[in-house]
């Protein structure tokens, strides 16, 4: 399990999230599992953040280009969110080699996970987020700084994009709740194609600590 954010994240992991993953580790141990504080080495590679950014901007630009081909005209800035338009513009300006290098590093990341599992580990346990749930609008960009939310975003979600890049199955479980009554999730990650293992362990955890009846004080 991993009880800190990747080393490229500029803000330490929130105490609630540390408590959540440690609590989940203890629960897993009580159910007969063995745990160690270890994770795939590439998660800490300083290239991870830039790689993620380059993939997102290129794919956003590509998606909008496909939409333009479907509707037969250029998309106007006022037809998409500020964040989407800013990412698209970044993607249109970025050299193609940046995207190709990002794809190659994504392969390095996937191989690092393969080495991790082949060394004897079945699953990886991390926090789901880097902090408790944020108020609505906390990550909304502004017209004068459309990419200003990027650092906030990478601090808030330092774990889940890793699985977006590797394509490995992962699941978030609201096992822990903080003093404010908010669910603090933990993420389980399994090797590629091992959804069966992921769901069995997740089911075991839900049976041991069910959450279906729990509700935060403010909800929609």
PDB file of N, CA and C in Angstrom, residues 40-43 45-60 97-115 160-168 192:
ATOM      1  N   UNK A  40       4.859   0.566  -7.293  1.00  0.00           N
ATOM      2  CA  UNK A  40       5.685   0.605  -8.504  1.00  0.00           C
ATOM      3  C   UNK A  40       6.533   1.873  -8.556  1.00  0.00           C
ATOM      4  N   UNK A  41       7.801   1.711  -8.869  1.00  0.00           N
ATOM      5  CA  UNK A  41       8.750   2.827  -8.792  1.00  0.00           C
ATOM      6  C   UNK A  41       8.388   3.978  -9.721  1.00  0.00           C
ATOM      7  N   UNK A  42       7.818   3.688 -10.891  1.00  0.00           N
ATOM      8  CA  UNK A  42       7.561   4.736 -11.881  1.00  0.00           C
ATOM      9  C   UNK A  42       6.511   5.736 -11.422  1.00  0.00           C
ATOM     10  N   UNK A  43       5.722   5.383 -10.415  1.00  0.00           N
ATOM     11  CA  UNK A  43       4.734   6.337  -9.903  1.00  0.00           C
ATOM     12  C   UNK A  43       5.415   7.617  -9.434  1.00  0.00           C
ATOM     13  N   UNK A  45       8.209   8.891 -10.680  1.00  0.00           N
ATOM     14  CA  UNK A  45       9.008   9.515 -11.729  1.00  0.00           C
ATOM     15  C   UNK A  45       8.522  10.940 -11.969  1.00  0.00           C
ATOM     16  N   UNK A  46       9.412  11.939 -11.936  1.00  0.00           N
ATOM     17  CA  UNK A  46       8.984  13.323 -12.156  1.00  0.00           C
ATOM     18  C   UNK A  46       8.382  13.568 -13.538  1.00  0.00           C
ATOM     19  N   UNK A  47       8.575  12.637 -14.472  1.00  0.00           N
ATOM     20  CA  UNK A  47       7.976  12.778 -15.807  1.00  0.00           C
ATOM     21  C   UNK A  47       6.477  12.523 -15.807  1.00  0.00           C
ATOM     22  N   UNK A  48       5.950  11.938 -14.728  1.00  0.00           N
ATOM     23  CA  UNK A  48       4.555  11.499 -14.723  1.00  0.00           C
ATOM     24  C   UNK A  48       3.582  12.649 -14.965  1.00  0.00           C
ATOM     25  N   UNK A  49       3.784  13.765 -14.279  1.00  0.00           N
ATOM     26  CA  UNK A  49       2.830  14.868 -14.411  1.00  0.00           C
ATOM     27  C   UNK A  49       2.827  15.432 -15.839  1.00  0.00           C
ATOM     28  N   UNK A  50       4.015  15.678 -16.391  1.00  0.00           N
ATOM     29  CA  UNK A  50       4.078  16.240 -17.742  1.00  0.00           C
ATOM     30  C   UNK A  50       3.547  15.249 -18.773  1.00  0.00           C
ATOM     31  N   UNK A  51       3.806  13.973 -18.536  1.00  0.00           N
ATOM     32  CA  UNK A  51       3.284  12.945 -19.433  1.00  0.00           C
ATOM     33  C   UNK A  51       1.765  12.973 -19.455  1.00  0.00           C
ATOM     34  N   UNK A  52       1.173  13.032 -18.276  1.00  0.00           N
ATOM     35  CA  UNK A  52      -0.278  13.079 -18.186  1.00  0.00           C
ATOM     36  C   UNK A  52      -0.826  14.312 -18.900  1.00  0.00           C
ATOM     37  N   UNK A  53      -0.189  15.457 -18.683  1.00  0.00           N
ATOM     38  CA  UNK A  53      -0.639  16.697 -19.320  1.00  0.00           C
ATOM     39  C   UNK A  53      -0.568  16.587 -20.833  1.00  0.00           C
ATOM     40  N   UNK A  54       0.544  16.068 -21.357  1.00  0.00           N
ATOM     41  CA  UNK A  54       0.709  15.961 -22.807  1.00  0.00           C
ATOM     42  C   UNK A  54      -0.307  15.009 -23.434  1.00  0.00           C
ATOM     43  N   UNK A  55      -0.638  13.947 -22.741  1.00  0.00           N
ATOM     44  CA  UNK A  55      -1.644  13.021 -23.259  1.00  0.00           C
ATOM     45  C   UNK A  55      -3.018  13.680 -23.264  1.00  0.00           C
ATOM     46  N   UNK A  56      -3.357  14.378 -22.181  1.00  0.00           N
ATOM     47  CA  UNK A  56      -4.679  14.997 -22.079  1.00  0.00           C
ATOM     48  C   UNK A  56      -4.869  16.083 -23.131  1.00  0.00           C
ATOM     49  N   UNK A  57      -3.874  16.949 -23.310  1.00  0.00           N
ATOM     50  CA  UNK A  57      -4.053  18.042 -24.278  1.00  0.00           C
ATOM     51  C   UNK A  57      -4.128  17.502 -25.705  1.00  0.00           C
ATOM     52  N   UNK A  58      -3.327  16.482 -26.017  1.00  0.00           N
ATOM     53  CA  UNK A  58      -3.362  15.921 -27.366  1.00  0.00           C
ATOM     54  C   UNK A  58      -4.697  15.230 -27.637  1.00  0.00           C
ATOM     55  N   UNK A  59      -5.187  14.476 -26.664  1.00  0.00           N
ATOM     56  CA  UNK A  59      -6.444  13.768 -26.865  1.00  0.00           C
ATOM     57  C   UNK A  59      -7.629  14.725 -26.882  1.00  0.00           C
ATOM     58  N   UNK A  60      -7.561  15.821 -26.128  1.00  0.00           N
ATOM     59  CA  UNK A  60      -8.634  16.815 -26.175  1.00  0.00           C
ATOM     60  C   UNK A  60      -8.682  17.484 -27.537  1.00  0.00           C
ATOM     61  N   UNK A  97       6.003  15.183 -31.258  1.00  0.00           N
ATOM     62  CA  UNK A  97       6.970  14.355 -30.540  1.00  0.00           C
ATOM     63  C   UNK A  97       6.683  14.335 -29.033  1.00  0.00           C
ATOM     64  N   UNK A  98       6.116  15.432 -28.515  1.00  0.00           N
ATOM     65  CA  UNK A  98       5.774  15.451 -27.088  1.00  0.00           C
ATOM     66  C   UNK A  98       4.740  14.369 -26.780  1.00  0.00           C
ATOM     67  N   UNK A  99       3.762  14.225 -27.672  1.00  0.00           N
ATOM     68  CA  UNK A  99       2.735  13.204 -27.478  1.00  0.00           C
ATOM     69  C   UNK A  99       3.333  11.810 -27.630  1.00  0.00           C
ATOM     70  N   UNK A 100       4.191  11.619 -28.620  1.00  0.00           N
ATOM     71  CA  UNK A 100       4.798  10.305 -28.830  1.00  0.00           C
ATOM     72  C   UNK A 100       5.687   9.916 -27.648  1.00  0.00           C
ATOM     73  N   UNK A 101       6.422  10.891 -27.119  1.00  0.00           N
ATOM     74  CA  UNK A 101       7.255  10.606 -25.939  1.00  0.00           C
ATOM     75  C   UNK A 101       6.386  10.265 -24.727  1.00  0.00           C
ATOM     76  N   UNK A 102       5.236  10.940 -24.610  1.00  0.00           N
ATOM     77  CA  UNK A 102       4.329  10.647 -23.498  1.00  0.00           C
ATOM     78  C   UNK A 102       3.786   9.226 -23.607  1.00  0.00           C
ATOM     79  N   UNK A 103       3.451   8.800 -24.813  1.00  0.00           N
ATOM     80  CA  UNK A 103       2.954   7.441 -25.014  1.00  0.00           C
ATOM     81  C   UNK A 103       4.030   6.418 -24.667  1.00  0.00           C
ATOM     82  N   UNK A 104       5.270   6.716 -25.030  1.00  0.00           N
ATOM     83  CA  UNK A 104       6.365   5.799 -24.711  1.00  0.00           C
ATOM     84  C   UNK A 104       6.579   5.723 -23.202  1.00  0.00           C
ATOM     85  N   UNK A 105       6.497   6.866 -22.492  1.00  0.00           N
ATOM     86  CA  UNK A 105       6.661   6.820 -21.046  1.00  0.00           C
ATOM     87  C   UNK A 105       5.503   6.080 -20.387  1.00  0.00           C
ATOM     88  N   UNK A 106       4.326   6.185 -20.967  1.00  0.00           N
ATOM     89  CA  UNK A 106       3.189   5.423 -20.439  1.00  0.00           C
ATOM     90  C   UNK A 106       3.488   3.932 -20.481  1.00  0.00           C
ATOM     91  N   UNK A 107       4.199   3.481 -21.490  1.00  0.00           N
ATOM     92  CA  UNK A 107       4.618   2.073 -21.547  1.00  0.00           C
ATOM     93  C   UNK A 107       5.605   1.748 -20.422  1.00  0.00           C
ATOM     94  N   UNK A 108       6.487   2.683 -20.117  1.00  0.00           N
ATOM     95  CA  UNK A 108       7.424   2.501 -19.000  1.00  0.00           C
ATOM     96  C   UNK A 108       6.644   2.332 -17.697  1.00  0.00           C
ATOM     97  N   UNK A 109       5.618   3.168 -17.514  1.00  0.00           N
ATOM     98  CA  UNK A 109       4.778   3.079 -16.319  1.00  0.00           C
ATOM     99  C   UNK A 109       4.093   1.716 -16.225  1.00  0.00           C
ATOM    100  N   UNK A 110       3.548   1.256 -17.336  1.00  0.00           N
ATOM    101  CA  UNK A 110       2.864  -0.043 -17.340  1.00  0.00           C
ATOM    102  C   UNK A 110       3.827  -1.176 -17.012  1.00  0.00           C
ATOM    103  N   UNK A 111       5.039  -1.110 -17.543  1.00  0.00           N
ATOM    104  CA  UNK A 111       6.025  -2.152 -17.243  1.00  0.00           C
ATOM    105  C   UNK A 111       6.433  -2.120 -15.776  1.00  0.00           C
ATOM    106  N   UNK A 112       6.463  -0.921 -15.187  1.00  0.00           N
ATOM    107  CA  UNK A 112       6.795  -0.811 -13.768  1.00  0.00           C
ATOM    108  C   UNK A 112       5.740  -1.514 -12.923  1.00  0.00           C
ATOM    109  N   UNK A 113       4.486  -1.391 -13.301  1.00  0.00           N
ATOM    110  CA  UNK A 113       3.421  -2.108 -12.596  1.00  0.00           C
ATOM    111  C   UNK A 113       3.561  -3.612 -12.807  1.00  0.00           C
ATOM    112  N   UNK A 114       3.933  -4.011 -14.020  1.00  0.00           N
ATOM    113  CA  UNK A 114       4.138  -5.431 -14.279  1.00  0.00           C
ATOM    114  C   UNK A 114       5.227  -6.020 -13.397  1.00  0.00           C
ATOM    115  N   UNK A 115       6.326  -5.276 -13.234  1.00  0.00           N
ATOM    116  CA  UNK A 115       7.409  -5.726 -12.358  1.00  0.00           C
ATOM    117  C   UNK A 115       6.941  -5.811 -10.907  1.00  0.00           C
ATOM    118  N   UNK A 160      -5.551   8.402  -9.275  1.00  0.00           N
ATOM    119  CA  UNK A 160      -6.407   7.797 -10.302  1.00  0.00           C
ATOM    120  C   UNK A 160      -5.897   7.976 -11.737  1.00  0.00           C
ATOM    121  N   UNK A 161      -5.247   9.098 -12.104  1.00  0.00           N
ATOM    122  CA  UNK A 161      -4.756   9.198 -13.490  1.00  0.00           C
ATOM    123  C   UNK A 161      -3.690   8.162 -13.841  1.00  0.00           C
ATOM    124  N   UNK A 162      -2.995   7.646 -12.827  1.00  0.00           N
ATOM    125  CA  UNK A 162      -1.994   6.612 -13.088  1.00  0.00           C
ATOM    126  C   UNK A 162      -2.657   5.401 -13.747  1.00  0.00           C
ATOM    127  N   UNK A 163      -3.846   5.040 -13.220  1.00  0.00           N
ATOM    128  CA  UNK A 163      -4.562   3.899 -13.803  1.00  0.00           C
ATOM    129  C   UNK A 163      -5.204   4.249 -15.132  1.00  0.00           C
ATOM    130  N   UNK A 164      -5.523   5.533 -15.341  1.00  0.00           N
ATOM    131  CA  UNK A 164      -5.974   5.950 -16.670  1.00  0.00           C
ATOM    132  C   UNK A 164      -4.890   5.684 -17.708  1.00  0.00           C
ATOM    133  N   UNK A 165      -3.635   5.871 -17.310  1.00  0.00           N
ATOM    134  CA  UNK A 165      -2.534   5.681 -18.255  1.00  0.00           C
ATOM    135  C   UNK A 165      -2.183   4.212 -18.449  1.00  0.00           C
ATOM    136  N   UNK A 166      -2.272   3.401 -17.386  1.00  0.00           N
ATOM    137  CA  UNK A 166      -1.901   1.986 -17.530  1.00  0.00           C
ATOM    138  C   UNK A 166      -3.045   1.134 -18.059  1.00  0.00           C
ATOM    139  N   UNK A 167      -4.286   1.587 -17.847  1.00  0.00           N
ATOM    140  CA  UNK A 167      -5.438   0.801 -18.272  1.00  0.00           C
ATOM    141  C   UNK A 167      -5.775  -0.345 -17.342  1.00  0.00           C
ATOM    142  N   UNK A 168      -5.164  -0.365 -16.160  1.00  0.00           N
ATOM    143  CA  UNK A 168      -5.427  -1.453 -15.217  1.00  0.00           C
ATOM    144  C   UNK A 168      -6.733  -1.215 -14.466  1.00  0.00           C
ATOM    145  N   UNK A 192      -3.652  -6.047 -14.976  1.00  0.00           N
ATOM    146  CA  UNK A 192      -4.518  -6.010 -16.157  1.00  0.00           C
ATOM    147  C   UNK A 192      -5.255  -7.339 -16.316  1.00  0.00           C
TER     148      UNK A 192
END
